Amino acid sequence: VVILIILASIYGIVALSRPSPNTNNNEPTPLETALLTPALGDWVGGNPLAKTVLVEYSDFECPACATYHPIVKKLVEDLGDNFALVYRHFPLPQHLGAKPAAYAAEAAGAQGKFWEMADMIFENQTKWEGRRNVEKTFEENATTLGLDLVKFIADRDSKVTKDAVDADKPEA
């Protein structure tokens, strides 16, 4: 599934980078614009107005996603204002901690620390992957990041957070 997602993403980037056969100018089609425009509620690294946009559907427990995370992070750093990374959740059902990790990232994001939590989750993936009851691990991350733990737990467990995580998958 992960390989298919990666291949589909690469195909999509290549397909969208080609000029449309139906137009004689460089204006994007409405579909291209919709796909590559960060939506309200998206987590955007880099410049949200950049012309180069990578939309990543990712699973925090996916080993391939963890492998690519530093590469994508470096793209954001190296390309600066010329690049935008849009992170969207795609927790796979076989990964027991994927949804709790996504909820933790969203809850950290409510306190302005989405990317910092995402980095910690990916960097420490081997310590929590495949385990049940990983919430304590993410609470420790929240404490390390200096988050209000009571608010973090309330946000993590809220319907709003769960709906936000679930909303990305159908679009993917």
Coordinates of C-alpha atoms in Angstrom, one line a residue:
V1 CA 0.0 0.0 0.0
V2 CA 2.8 2.4 0.9
I3 CA 4.7 1.7 -2.3
L4 CA 1.5 2.3 -4.3
I5 CA 1.0 5.6 -2.5
I6 CA 4.6 6.7 -3.2
L7 CA 4.3 5.6 -6.8
A8 CA 0.9 7.4 -7.2
S9 CA 2.4 10.5 -5.6
I10 CA 5.4 10.5 -8.0
Y11 CA 3.1 9.9 -11.0
G12 CA 0.8 12.7 -9.8
I13 CA 3.8 15.1 -9.5
V14 CA 5.0 14.2 -13.0
A15 CA 1.5 14.3 -14.5
L16 CA 0.8 17.7 -12.9
S17 CA 4.1 19.2 -14.0
R18 CA 3.3 18.5 -17.7
P19 CA 1.4 21.2 -19.6
S20 CA -2.2 20.3 -20.2
P21 CA -2.9 19.3 -23.8
N22 CA -6.1 21.4 -23.8
T23 CA -4.5 24.7 -23.1
N24 CA -2.0 26.9 -24.9
N25 CA -0.8 28.8 -21.8
N26 CA 0.8 27.9 -18.5
E27 CA -2.3 28.4 -16.4
P28 CA -3.2 25.4 -14.2
T29 CA -6.5 23.7 -14.7
P30 CA -9.1 23.9 -11.9
L31 CA -8.2 20.4 -10.8
E32 CA -4.5 21.2 -10.6
T33 CA -5.2 24.3 -8.6
A34 CA -7.5 22.4 -6.1
L35 CA -5.0 19.6 -5.6
L36 CA -2.0 21.9 -5.1
T37 CA -3.5 24.6 -3.1
P38 CA -3.2 24.1 0.7
A39 CA -6.6 23.9 2.2
L40 CA -7.8 25.4 5.4
G41 CA -6.6 23.1 8.2
D42 CA -3.6 21.7 6.3
W43 CA -0.2 21.6 8.0
V44 CA 2.1 23.6 5.7
G45 CA 5.8 23.7 6.0
G46 CA 7.6 26.3 3.9
N47 CA 5.8 29.0 1.9
P48 CA 2.1 28.3 1.6
L49 CA 2.1 30.5 -1.5
A50 CA 5.0 28.8 -3.3
K51 CA 4.5 27.5 -6.8
T52 CA 6.2 24.2 -6.0
V53 CA 4.0 22.2 -3.6
L54 CA 4.4 18.7 -2.4
V55 CA 1.3 17.2 -0.8
E56 CA 2.3 14.2 1.4
Y57 CA -0.2 11.7 2.7
S58 CA 1.7 10.0 5.5
D59 CA 1.4 7.5 8.3
F60 CA 3.5 8.2 11.4
E61 CA 4.1 4.4 11.9
C62 CA 5.1 3.7 8.3
P63 CA 8.8 2.8 8.1
A64 CA 9.0 4.2 4.6
C65 CA 7.4 7.5 5.7
A66 CA 9.9 7.7 8.5
T67 CA 12.8 7.1 6.1
Y68 CA 11.6 9.9 3.7
H69 CA 10.8 12.4 6.5
P70 CA 14.3 13.8 6.8
I71 CA 14.5 14.1 3.1
V72 CA 11.3 16.0 2.8
K73 CA 12.2 18.1 5.8
K74 CA 15.5 19.0 4.1
L75 CA 13.6 20.1 0.9
V76 CA 11.6 22.5 3.0
E77 CA 14.8 23.9 4.6
D78 CA 16.8 24.1 1.3
L79 CA 14.1 25.5 -1.0
G80 CA 12.8 28.0 1.5
D81 CA 10.2 30.4 0.0
N82 CA 10.1 28.5 -3.2
F83 CA 8.6 25.3 -1.7
A84 CA 5.6 24.2 0.3
L85 CA 5.1 20.9 2.0
V86 CA 1.4 20.0 2.8
Y87 CA 1.2 17.2 5.3
R88 CA -2.0 15.2 5.3
H89 CA -2.7 12.1 7.5
F90 CA -3.0 8.6 6.0
P91 CA -2.9 6.2 9.0
L92 CA -3.0 2.6 7.8
P93 CA -5.2 0.2 9.7
Q94 CA -2.4 -2.3 10.3
H95 CA -0.4 0.2 12.2
L96 CA -1.7 0.2 15.8
G97 CA -0.1 3.5 16.7
A98 CA -0.7 5.4 13.5
K99 CA -3.9 7.1 14.6
P100 CA -2.8 7.9 18.1
A101 CA 0.4 9.4 16.6
A102 CA -1.7 11.5 14.2
Y103 CA -4.0 12.6 17.1
A104 CA -0.8 13.6 19.1
A105 CA 0.5 15.6 16.2
E106 CA -2.8 17.4 15.7
A107 CA -3.0 18.1 19.5
A108 CA 0.5 19.5 19.4
G109 CA -0.5 21.6 16.4
A110 CA -3.2 23.2 18.5
Q111 CA -0.4 24.6 20.6
G112 CA 1.7 25.6 17.6
K113 CA 4.0 22.5 17.7
F114 CA 2.8 20.2 14.9
W115 CA 6.1 20.0 13.1
E116 CA 8.1 19.6 16.2
M117 CA 5.8 16.7 17.4
A118 CA 5.9 15.2 13.9
D119 CA 9.7 15.2 14.0
M120 CA 9.8 13.5 17.4
I121 CA 7.2 10.9 16.4
F122 CA 9.2 9.9 13.2
E123 CA 12.6 10.1 14.9
N124 CA 11.5 7.8 17.7
Q125 CA 9.3 5.5 15.7
T126 CA 11.2 2.4 16.5
K127 CA 10.6 2.9 20.2
W128 CA 6.8 2.8 19.9
E129 CA 5.8 1.2 16.6
G130 CA 3.7 -1.9 16.8
R131 CA 2.7 -1.3 20.4
R132 CA -0.7 -0.7 22.0
N133 CA -1.2 2.2 24.4
V134 CA 1.3 4.5 22.9
E135 CA -0.4 7.6 24.2
K136 CA 2.0 7.8 27.2
T137 CA 4.9 8.0 24.8
F138 CA 3.3 11.0 23.0
E139 CA 2.4 12.6 26.3
E140 CA 6.1 12.4 27.2
N141 CA 6.9 14.1 23.8
A142 CA 4.4 16.8 24.6
T143 CA 6.1 17.4 28.0
T144 CA 9.5 17.6 26.3
L145 CA 8.1 20.2 23.9
G146 CA 6.8 22.2 26.8
L147 CA 3.1 21.8 25.9
D148 CA 0.2 22.2 28.3
L149 CA -0.3 18.5 29.0
V150 CA -4.0 18.9 30.2
K151 CA -4.8 20.8 27.0
F152 CA -2.8 18.4 24.9
I153 CA -4.7 15.3 26.2
A154 CA -8.1 17.1 25.8
D155 CA -7.2 18.1 22.2
R156 CA -5.8 14.6 21.4
D157 CA -9.0 12.9 22.6
S158 CA -11.4 15.4 21.0
K159 CA -13.8 14.6 18.2
V160 CA -12.5 17.6 16.3
T161 CA -9.0 16.1 16.2
K162 CA -10.2 12.6 15.2
D163 CA -12.4 14.1 12.5
A164 CA -9.4 16.2 11.2
V165 CA -7.3 13.0 10.9
D166 CA -10.1 11.0 9.3
A167 CA -10.9 13.8 6.8
D168 CA -7.6 13.5 4.9
K169 CA -7.9 9.8 3.9
P170 CA -10.9 9.9 1.5
E171 CA -9.3 12.7 -0.5
A172 CA -6.1 10.7 -0.8

